[in-house]
């Protein structure tokens, strides 16, 4: 169960970081 939760947590963390990076790239392109 702990491994399952850690796996989901990793996916969520990766998704959040990916979204933040995409937002930063969009902001840089607008400038």
PDB file of C-alpha atoms in Angstrom:
ATOM      1  CA  UNK A   1       0.000   0.000   0.000  1.00  0.00           C
ATOM      2  CA  UNK A   2       2.806   2.427   0.864  1.00  0.00           C
ATOM      3  CA  UNK A   3       4.492   1.795  -2.484  1.00  0.00           C
ATOM      4  CA  UNK A   4       1.162   2.457  -4.230  1.00  0.00           C
ATOM      5  CA  UNK A   5       0.716   5.771  -2.400  1.00  0.00           C
ATOM      6  CA  UNK A   6       4.326   6.731  -3.106  1.00  0.00           C
ATOM      7  CA  UNK A   7       3.789   5.922  -6.796  1.00  0.00           C
ATOM      8  CA  UNK A   8       0.676   8.119  -6.977  1.00  0.00           C
ATOM      9  CA  UNK A   9       2.440  10.876  -5.048  1.00  0.00           C
ATOM     10  CA  UNK A  10       5.329  10.755  -7.525  1.00  0.00           C
ATOM     11  CA  UNK A  11       2.945  11.003 -10.479  1.00  0.00           C
ATOM     12  CA  UNK A  12       1.120  13.967  -8.934  1.00  0.00           C
ATOM     13  CA  UNK A  13       4.402  15.707  -8.119  1.00  0.00           C
ATOM     14  CA  UNK A  14       5.679  15.119 -11.651  1.00  0.00           C
ATOM     15  CA  UNK A  15       2.420  16.413 -13.137  1.00  0.00           C
ATOM     16  CA  UNK A  16       2.540  19.569 -11.003  1.00  0.00           C
ATOM     17  CA  UNK A  17       6.179  20.228 -11.903  1.00  0.00           C
ATOM     18  CA  UNK A  18       5.379  19.645 -15.585  1.00  0.00           C
ATOM     19  CA  UNK A  19       2.487  22.126 -15.486  1.00  0.00           C
ATOM     20  CA  UNK A  20       4.665  24.729 -13.755  1.00  0.00           C
ATOM     21  CA  UNK A  21       7.408  24.285 -16.368  1.00  0.00           C
ATOM     22  CA  UNK A  22       4.861  24.656 -19.194  1.00  0.00           C
ATOM     23  CA  UNK A  23       3.510  27.864 -17.600  1.00  0.00           C
ATOM     24  CA  UNK A  24       7.039  29.269 -17.249  1.00  0.00           C
ATOM     25  CA  UNK A  25       7.786  28.467 -20.900  1.00  0.00           C
ATOM     26  CA  UNK A  26       4.572  30.193 -22.012  1.00  0.00           C
ATOM     27  CA  UNK A  27       5.441  33.294 -19.951  1.00  0.00           C
ATOM     28  CA  UNK A  28       8.968  33.384 -21.395  1.00  0.00           C
ATOM     29  CA  UNK A  29       7.599  33.117 -24.941  1.00  0.00           C
ATOM     30  CA  UNK A  30       5.160  35.990 -24.366  1.00  0.00           C
ATOM     31  CA  UNK A  31       8.061  38.227 -23.335  1.00  0.00           C
TER      32      UNK A  31
END
